[in-house]
Short mmCIF file of C-alpha atoms in Angstrom, two decimals:
data_model
loop_
_atom_site.label_atom_id
_atom_site.label_comp_id
_atom_site.label_asym_id
_atom_site.label_seq_id
_atom_site.Cartn_x
_atom_site.Cartn_y
_atom_site.Cartn_z
CA UNK J 1 -113.12 74.83 55.55
CA UNK J 2 -110.18 74.68 57.98
CA UNK J 3 -111.00 73.08 61.34
CA UNK J 4 -109.28 74.11 64.54
CA UNK J 5 -106.76 71.55 65.76
CA UNK J 6 -106.81 70.50 69.44
CA UNK J 7 -104.13 72.35 71.41
CA UNK J 8 -102.40 69.13 72.46
CA UNK J 9 -102.01 67.73 68.94
CA UNK J 10 -98.36 68.03 67.88
CA UNK J 11 -97.55 70.04 64.79
CA UNK J 12 -95.67 68.36 61.93
CA UNK J 13 -92.40 69.83 60.61
CA UNK J 14 -90.87 68.66 57.34
CA UNK J 15 -87.83 69.55 55.21
CA UNK J 16 -87.92 66.80 52.57
CA UNK J 17 -87.92 69.20 49.62
CA UNK J 18 -85.62 71.40 47.57
CA UNK J 19 -83.48 73.57 49.92
CA UNK J 20 -85.12 72.22 53.07
CA UNK J 21 -83.09 72.65 56.27
CA UNK J 22 -84.00 72.30 59.93
CA UNK J 23 -83.47 69.78 62.74
CA UNK J 24 -86.40 69.15 65.07
CA UNK J 25 -85.22 68.90 68.68
CA UNK J 26 -88.65 68.66 70.32
CA UNK J 27 -92.33 69.36 69.68
CA UNK J 28 -95.00 70.08 72.29
CA UNK J 29 -98.36 70.90 70.73
CA UNK J 30 -97.81 74.05 68.64
CA UNK J 31 -94.39 74.69 70.19
CA UNK J 32 -91.12 73.42 68.73
CA UNK J 33 -87.41 73.64 69.52
CA UNK J 34 -85.30 73.57 66.38
CA UNK J 35 -81.71 73.83 65.16
CA UNK J 36 -80.15 74.64 61.79
CA UNK J 37 -78.26 71.81 60.05
CA UNK J 38 -74.72 72.73 58.97
CA UNK J 39 -73.65 72.63 55.33
CA UNK J 40 -72.27 69.22 54.35
CA UNK J 41 -68.59 68.86 55.35
CA UNK J 42 -68.61 72.44 56.62
CA UNK J 43 -69.12 74.53 59.74
CA UNK J 44 -71.37 77.03 57.96
CA UNK J 45 -74.94 77.16 59.26
CA UNK J 46 -77.48 79.95 58.78
CA UNK J 47 -80.00 78.93 56.12
CA UNK J 48 -83.30 77.36 57.20
CA UNK J 49 -86.38 76.36 55.21
CA UNK J 50 -89.13 74.13 56.59
CA UNK J 51 -92.84 73.39 56.40
CA UNK J 52 -95.21 73.28 59.37
CA UNK J 53 -98.62 71.60 59.18
CA UNK J 54 -101.38 70.58 61.57
CA UNK J 55 -101.67 74.06 63.05
CA UNK J 56 -105.14 75.35 62.18
CA UNK J 57 -106.49 77.79 64.75
CA UNK J 58 -103.32 77.86 66.85
CA UNK J 59 -100.42 80.24 67.26
CA UNK J 60 -97.07 78.73 66.39
CA UNK J 61 -94.27 79.14 68.92
CA UNK J 62 -90.96 78.19 67.30
CA UNK J 63 -87.50 78.49 68.83
CA UNK J 64 -84.46 78.07 66.56
CA UNK J 65 -81.64 77.45 69.02
CA UNK J 66 -77.82 77.43 69.03
CA UNK J 67 -77.49 80.51 66.83
CA UNK J 68 -74.52 82.00 68.67
CA UNK J 69 -72.59 79.26 66.88
CA UNK J 70 -74.04 80.00 63.46
CA UNK J 71 -71.97 81.38 60.60
CA UNK J 72 -73.03 84.99 61.23
CA UNK J 73 -74.46 85.45 64.73
CA UNK J 74 -74.72 89.20 64.16
CA UNK J 75 -77.29 88.42 61.50
CA UNK J 76 -79.97 87.54 64.04
CA UNK J 77 -80.55 90.75 66.06
CA UNK J 78 -83.14 92.80 64.18
CA UNK J 79 -83.97 89.90 61.83
CA UNK J 80 -87.50 88.52 61.24
CA UNK J 81 -88.13 85.13 59.64
CA UNK J 82 -89.76 84.90 56.22
CA UNK J 83 -93.13 83.14 56.11
CA UNK J 84 -95.59 82.10 53.40
CA UNK J 85 -98.82 80.13 53.18
CA UNK J 86 -98.97 79.95 49.38
CA UNK J 87 -95.20 79.89 48.54
CA UNK J 88 -95.79 82.90 46.30
CA UNK J 89 -96.03 85.84 48.68
CA UNK J 90 -93.44 85.96 51.45
CA UNK J 91 -93.88 88.25 54.43
CA UNK J 92 -92.16 88.48 57.82
CA UNK J 93 -93.22 86.66 60.98
CA UNK J 94 -92.89 88.22 64.44
CA UNK J 95 -89.37 87.27 65.56
CA UNK J 96 -87.06 88.16 68.44
CA UNK J 97 -83.50 87.09 69.16
CA UNK J 98 -82.27 86.22 72.65
CA UNK J 99 -78.50 85.76 72.76
CA UNK J 100 -78.69 84.24 76.27
CA UNK J 101 -81.33 81.60 75.61
CA UNK J 102 -80.11 78.10 74.63
CA UNK J 103 -76.95 79.33 72.96
CA UNK J 104 -78.75 82.08 71.06
CA UNK J 105 -82.40 81.62 70.06
CA UNK J 106 -84.58 83.13 67.37
CA UNK J 107 -88.11 83.04 68.77
CA UNK J 108 -90.81 83.05 66.07
CA UNK J 109 -94.51 83.50 66.82
CA UNK J 110 -97.03 83.29 63.99
CA UNK J 111 -100.76 82.69 63.65
CA UNK J 112 -101.37 81.28 60.17
CA UNK J 113 -104.73 81.48 58.45
CA UNK J 114 -104.44 77.98 56.98
CA UNK J 115 -103.26 74.58 58.15
CA UNK J 116 -99.86 74.61 56.43
CA UNK J 117 -97.14 77.28 56.36
CA UNK J 118 -93.54 77.59 55.22
CA UNK J 119 -90.69 79.42 56.95
CA UNK J 120 -87.32 80.34 55.43
CA UNK J 121 -84.29 82.51 56.08
CA UNK J 122 -85.18 84.40 52.88
CA UNK J 123 -87.78 83.75 50.19
CA UNK J 124 -86.50 80.55 48.52
CA UNK J 125 -85.62 80.34 44.84
CA UNK J 126 -86.18 76.72 43.86
CA UNK J 127 -84.29 74.78 41.24
CA UNK J 128 -87.61 74.25 39.48
CA UNK J 129 -88.00 78.02 39.19
CA UNK J 130 -84.36 78.23 38.07
CA UNK J 131 -85.08 75.85 35.19
CA UNK J 132 -88.17 77.86 34.24
CA UNK J 133 -86.09 81.06 34.27
CA UNK J 134 -83.42 79.50 32.07
CA UNK J 135 -85.89 77.97 29.61
CA UNK J 136 -87.90 81.18 29.24
CA UNK J 137 -84.80 83.31 28.75
CA UNK J 138 -83.25 80.83 26.32
CA UNK J 139 -86.41 80.93 24.21
CA UNK J 140 -86.20 84.73 23.89
CA UNK J 141 -84.94 86.21 20.60
CA UNK J 142 -81.21 86.78 20.54
CA UNK J 143 -80.44 84.61 23.59
CA UNK J 144 -78.09 81.62 23.44
CA UNK J 145 -77.88 79.00 26.17
CA UNK J 146 -74.81 76.94 26.99
CA UNK J 147 -73.81 74.58 29.79
CA UNK J 148 -70.42 75.64 31.12
CA UNK J 149 -69.87 72.38 32.99
CA UNK J 150 -71.33 70.08 35.61
CA UNK J 151 -71.35 70.28 39.39
CA UNK J 152 -70.14 67.49 41.66
CA UNK J 153 -73.75 66.29 41.93
CA UNK J 154 -74.05 66.34 38.13
CA UNK J 155 -76.17 69.45 37.75
CA UNK J 156 -75.62 71.77 34.77
CA UNK J 157 -74.02 75.19 35.24
CA UNK J 158 -76.27 77.28 33.01
CA UNK J 159 -75.08 80.38 31.14
CA UNK J 160 -77.21 82.69 29.02
CA UNK J 161 -75.50 84.86 26.38
CA UNK J 162 -77.16 87.83 24.70
CA UNK J 163 -76.30 91.12 23.06
CA UNK J 164 -74.02 92.06 20.20
CA UNK J 165 -71.93 94.89 21.64
CA UNK J 166 -68.14 94.89 22.12
CA UNK J 167 -68.12 95.16 25.94
CA UNK J 168 -68.01 91.80 27.68
CA UNK J 169 -70.28 91.87 30.75
CA UNK J 170 -70.50 88.97 33.22
CA UNK J 171 -73.31 88.72 35.78
CA UNK J 172 -73.31 85.75 38.15
CA UNK J 173 -75.18 84.84 41.32
CA UNK J 174 -75.57 82.39 44.19
CA UNK J 175 -71.99 81.35 44.70
CA UNK J 176 -73.43 81.22 48.21
CA UNK J 177 -76.66 79.26 47.66
CA UNK J 178 -78.53 80.51 50.74
CA UNK J 179 -78.35 84.06 49.39
CA UNK J 180 -81.49 83.56 47.35
CA UNK J 181 -82.13 87.28 46.88
CA UNK J 182 -79.28 87.05 44.36
CA UNK J 183 -81.32 84.88 42.01
CA UNK J 184 -84.41 87.03 42.44
CA UNK J 185 -82.12 89.85 41.26
CA UNK J 186 -81.15 87.70 38.28
CA UNK J 187 -84.80 87.18 37.39
CA UNK J 188 -85.29 90.95 37.32
CA UNK J 189 -82.17 91.40 35.19
CA UNK J 190 -83.22 88.78 32.64
CA UNK J 191 -86.77 90.14 32.50
CA UNK J 192 -85.34 93.53 31.54
CA UNK J 193 -82.69 92.34 29.12
CA UNK J 194 -85.05 90.02 27.21
CA UNK J 195 -87.90 92.53 26.98
CA UNK J 196 -87.83 93.95 23.43
CA UNK J 197 -89.82 97.00 24.57
CA UNK J 198 -87.46 97.99 27.39
CA UNK J 199 -85.28 100.90 26.21
CA UNK J 200 -82.43 100.19 28.62
CA UNK J 201 -82.44 96.53 27.65
CA UNK J 202 -82.31 97.42 23.95
CA UNK J 203 -79.50 99.92 24.43
CA UNK J 204 -77.47 97.55 26.61
CA UNK J 205 -77.80 94.70 24.10
CA UNK J 206 -76.40 97.03 21.44
CA UNK J 207 -73.49 98.14 23.63
CA UNK J 208 -72.62 94.87 25.40
CA UNK J 209 -72.43 91.12 25.13
CA UNK J 210 -73.82 89.65 28.34
CA UNK J 211 -72.84 86.34 29.90
CA UNK J 212 -75.26 85.51 32.72
CA UNK J 213 -74.94 82.65 35.22
CA UNK J 214 -78.13 82.75 37.31
CA UNK J 215 -76.99 80.09 39.79
CA UNK J 216 -73.31 79.25 40.30
CA UNK J 217 -74.03 76.66 43.01
CA UNK J 218 -76.98 74.39 42.15
CA UNK J 219 -75.78 71.63 44.49
CA UNK J 220 -75.72 73.83 47.57
CA UNK J 221 -79.08 75.27 46.55
CA UNK J 222 -80.83 71.90 46.47
CA UNK J 223 -79.06 70.66 49.61
CA UNK J 224 -80.21 73.62 51.70
CA UNK J 225 -76.72 75.03 52.25
CA UNK J 226 -75.94 78.58 53.25
CA UNK J 227 -72.53 79.06 51.69
CA UNK J 228 -70.93 75.96 50.18
CA UNK J 229 -71.18 73.39 47.40
CA UNK J 230 -71.76 69.63 47.69
CA UNK J 231 -68.45 69.01 49.49
CA UNK J 232 -68.44 72.02 51.80
CA UNK J 233 -66.32 74.34 49.62
CA UNK J 234 -66.97 78.09 49.69
CA UNK J 235 -66.83 78.87 45.97
CA UNK J 236 -65.97 82.50 46.55
CA UNK J 237 -62.62 81.47 48.03
CA UNK J 238 -61.55 79.31 45.05
CA UNK J 239 -61.03 81.80 42.24
CA UNK J 240 -57.22 81.90 42.33
CA UNK J 241 -56.74 78.15 41.73
CA UNK J 242 -60.06 76.32 41.17
CA UNK J 243 -59.95 72.54 40.75
CA UNK J 244 -62.34 70.05 39.21
CA UNK J 245 -62.26 68.04 42.46
CA UNK J 246 -63.21 70.89 44.82
CA UNK J 247 -64.89 73.61 42.79
CA UNK J 248 -65.78 72.59 39.23
CA UNK J 249 -68.33 75.41 39.25
CA UNK J 250 -65.68 78.10 39.58
CA UNK J 251 -63.31 76.35 37.19
CA UNK J 252 -66.00 76.22 34.49
CA UNK J 253 -67.02 79.86 34.91
CA UNK J 254 -63.47 81.18 35.05
CA UNK J 255 -62.50 79.18 31.94
CA UNK J 256 -65.47 80.68 30.11
CA UNK J 257 -64.41 84.15 31.21
CA UNK J 258 -60.91 83.47 29.89
CA UNK J 259 -62.45 82.68 26.51
CA UNK J 260 -64.45 85.93 26.27
CA UNK J 261 -62.50 88.39 28.39
CA UNK J 262 -64.28 90.59 30.94
CA UNK J 263 -64.83 94.35 30.86
CA UNK J 264 -67.47 94.65 33.57
CA UNK J 265 -68.54 92.05 36.15
CA UNK J 266 -71.05 91.94 38.97
CA UNK J 267 -71.15 89.08 41.50
CA UNK J 268 -74.56 89.08 43.24
CA UNK J 269 -74.80 88.25 46.96
CA UNK J 270 -76.70 88.82 50.21
CA UNK J 271 -75.32 90.00 53.54
CA UNK J 272 -76.61 88.58 56.82
CA UNK J 273 -75.81 91.45 59.17
CA UNK J 274 -75.78 94.80 57.34
CA UNK J 275 -79.32 96.23 56.81
CA UNK J 276 -78.51 97.92 53.51
CA UNK J 277 -77.71 97.44 49.83
CA UNK J 278 -74.08 98.16 48.97
CA UNK J 279 -71.26 97.12 46.67
CA UNK J 280 -67.69 96.04 47.43
CA UNK J 281 -64.83 96.56 45.03
CA UNK J 282 -61.24 95.50 44.34
CA UNK J 283 -59.17 98.31 45.83
CA UNK J 284 -56.48 95.94 47.14
CA UNK J 285 -55.51 94.09 43.94
CA UNK J 286 -51.78 94.21 43.06
CA UNK J 287 -52.20 95.69 39.57
CA UNK J 288 -54.88 98.25 40.38
CA UNK J 289 -54.97 101.11 37.87
CA UNK J 290 -56.42 104.60 38.39
CA UNK J 291 -58.75 104.00 35.45
CA UNK J 292 -60.18 100.83 37.03
CA UNK J 293 -60.73 102.52 40.36
CA UNK J 294 -62.31 105.57 38.75
CA UNK J 295 -64.65 103.33 36.74
CA UNK J 296 -65.75 101.46 39.85
CA UNK J 297 -66.35 104.61 41.87
CA UNK J 298 -68.21 106.24 39.01
CA UNK J 299 -70.56 103.27 38.69
CA UNK J 300 -71.18 103.28 42.43
CA UNK J 301 -72.03 107.01 42.34
CA UNK J 302 -74.42 106.52 39.42
CA UNK J 303 -76.27 103.71 41.22
CA UNK J 304 -76.41 105.78 44.40
CA UNK J 305 -78.01 108.65 42.48
CA UNK J 306 -80.44 106.34 40.69
CA UNK J 307 -82.20 104.46 43.50
CA UNK J 308 -82.87 105.16 47.19
CA UNK J 309 -82.54 101.43 47.83
CA UNK J 310 -78.75 101.77 47.33
CA UNK J 311 -76.32 103.65 49.58
CA UNK J 312 -72.58 104.14 50.15
CA UNK J 313 -72.39 104.79 53.92
CA UNK J 314 -72.53 101.17 55.07
CA UNK J 315 -70.45 98.35 53.67
CA UNK J 316 -67.20 96.42 54.00
CA UNK J 317 -63.83 97.88 54.87
CA UNK J 318 -61.67 98.40 51.78
CA UNK J 319 -58.58 96.20 51.46
CA UNK J 320 -55.21 97.85 51.93
CA UNK J 321 -53.15 98.43 48.75
CA UNK J 322 -51.77 95.14 47.44
CA UNK J 323 -53.63 93.09 50.08
CA UNK J 324 -56.71 92.09 48.11
CA UNK J 325 -57.71 88.42 48.44
CA UNK J 326 -57.33 87.00 44.92
CA UNK J 327 -59.26 83.86 45.85
CA UNK J 328 -62.44 86.00 45.80
CA UNK J 329 -64.11 86.47 42.45
CA UNK J 330 -64.32 90.27 42.34
CA UNK J 331 -60.61 90.66 43.11
CA UNK J 332 -59.58 87.84 40.78
CA UNK J 333 -61.66 89.12 37.86
CA UNK J 334 -60.43 92.69 38.30
CA UNK J 335 -56.80 91.52 38.53
CA UNK J 336 -57.01 88.90 35.78
CA UNK J 337 -58.82 90.95 33.15
CA UNK J 338 -58.27 94.56 34.18
CA UNK J 339 -62.05 94.71 34.53
CA UNK J 340 -64.30 96.92 36.59
CA UNK J 341 -65.70 94.25 38.90
CA UNK J 342 -67.83 94.40 42.02
CA UNK J 343 -69.79 92.40 44.56
CA UNK J 344 -73.38 93.54 45.06
CA UNK J 345 -74.78 92.83 48.53
CA UNK J 346 -78.47 92.88 49.51
CA UNK J 347 -79.77 92.44 53.06
CA UNK J 348 -81.40 89.42 54.65
CA UNK J 349 -83.00 91.85 57.10
CA UNK J 350 -84.27 95.03 55.45
CA UNK J 351 -83.09 98.31 54.02
CA UNK J 352 -82.88 100.32 57.27
CA UNK J 353 -83.26 103.58 55.30
CA UNK J 354 -86.54 102.45 53.69
CA UNK J 355 -87.93 99.74 56.00
CA UNK J 356 -90.90 97.60 55.02
CA UNK J 357 -92.39 96.02 58.19
CA UNK J 358 -94.50 93.59 56.18
CA UNK J 359 -91.90 92.08 53.82
CA UNK J 360 -88.52 93.46 54.82
CA UNK J 361 -86.10 93.15 51.92
CA UNK J 362 -88.00 91.03 49.41
CA UNK J 363 -87.89 89.24 46.04
CA UNK J 364 -89.80 92.14 44.52
CA UNK J 365 -87.27 94.72 45.67
CA UNK J 366 -84.40 92.50 44.54
CA UNK J 367 -85.88 92.34 41.03
CA UNK J 368 -86.43 96.10 40.92
CA UNK J 369 -82.86 96.69 42.09
CA UNK J 370 -81.59 94.63 39.15
CA UNK J 371 -83.31 97.01 36.75
CA UNK J 372 -81.70 99.99 38.45
CA UNK J 373 -78.28 98.32 38.37
CA UNK J 374 -78.59 97.72 34.64
CA UNK J 375 -79.93 101.20 33.93
CA UNK J 376 -76.92 102.57 35.84
CA UNK J 377 -74.66 100.37 33.69
CA UNK J 378 -76.14 101.92 30.53
CA UNK J 379 -75.53 105.40 31.93
CA UNK J 380 -71.98 104.38 32.91
CA UNK J 381 -71.32 103.33 29.31
CA UNK J 382 -73.23 106.09 27.50
CA UNK J 383 -72.00 109.01 29.62
CA UNK J 384 -68.42 108.18 30.67
CA UNK J 385 -67.93 111.58 32.34
CA UNK J 386 -71.04 111.33 34.53
CA UNK J 387 -71.05 110.38 38.20
#
């Protein structure tokens, strides 16, 4: 039975675990002033993940300060921190953002039922769970596992191949490690594609050969980074000329793509500020063809018609003709292979069109979205005039 802790007893805050990130500035009883630690050798800071204990019977009062200097300060208004007491179910804690307090402060108040609780920028996806995902998928009939290369910290870059169709489809996630919803999406995609009873999975395996990289940035994931690898490199700005010294992750993946070719590619991400699910394309690449653009727009229309969790009103501004940034994977893959490529973005906040005050955008919705994305891909292939 949990005993109430005296009000004056200081809480304990810890980050000594996979993807942990927070700096403790001060603690006074159940109150704490905190700051986010920047990615190694980088100015990016947004991801946090920490444990609080010694709190039974008290309301936590946490202030994460200095957020006007974070990577995406517009990500904090309207955002609520993720919280869990069992590390299985993640809900949202009462949170408010004050731009004028201590350089921008996210104020979190939460009354946990137990004596220990975890907070995170989004529901974490641990490397232990990653290995479980890879091992379970690799043991499924028709799935082949390969290691594309090693990271700077020596971690494997896992790739799962399945299907026997002629279309080469690449799905890859977590170039930006703090965007953990991307790997929850991957879990949903692999669940569908490895389920022998799922009709869309069966049809897609007949039509396509899939190459799936569930986590492009294991080093940043373990280190608690938002956006970069072990040496502070943003992988999604390395695709034009990746090097083994700066971005072996991108070099390994792009080399593997060169070996197979690419017909369709989806790079899975999360967006800090925009409260919606959307995709971004490759409109600015130098060799853009009408057929590529039509294929991209048709897929987007099919996904929009399929799920109310997707929309086309909010998103990024399209690049001007010939001005696409070829260091970004979607542009590079579309230019290099003539592929229909896209970046899928999910919110850290919530889907403003279908808000969930308890969970916000969640792992569960990320996994369901993956199924809709793949079902839309089957429709895109099977009915080329639809959309």
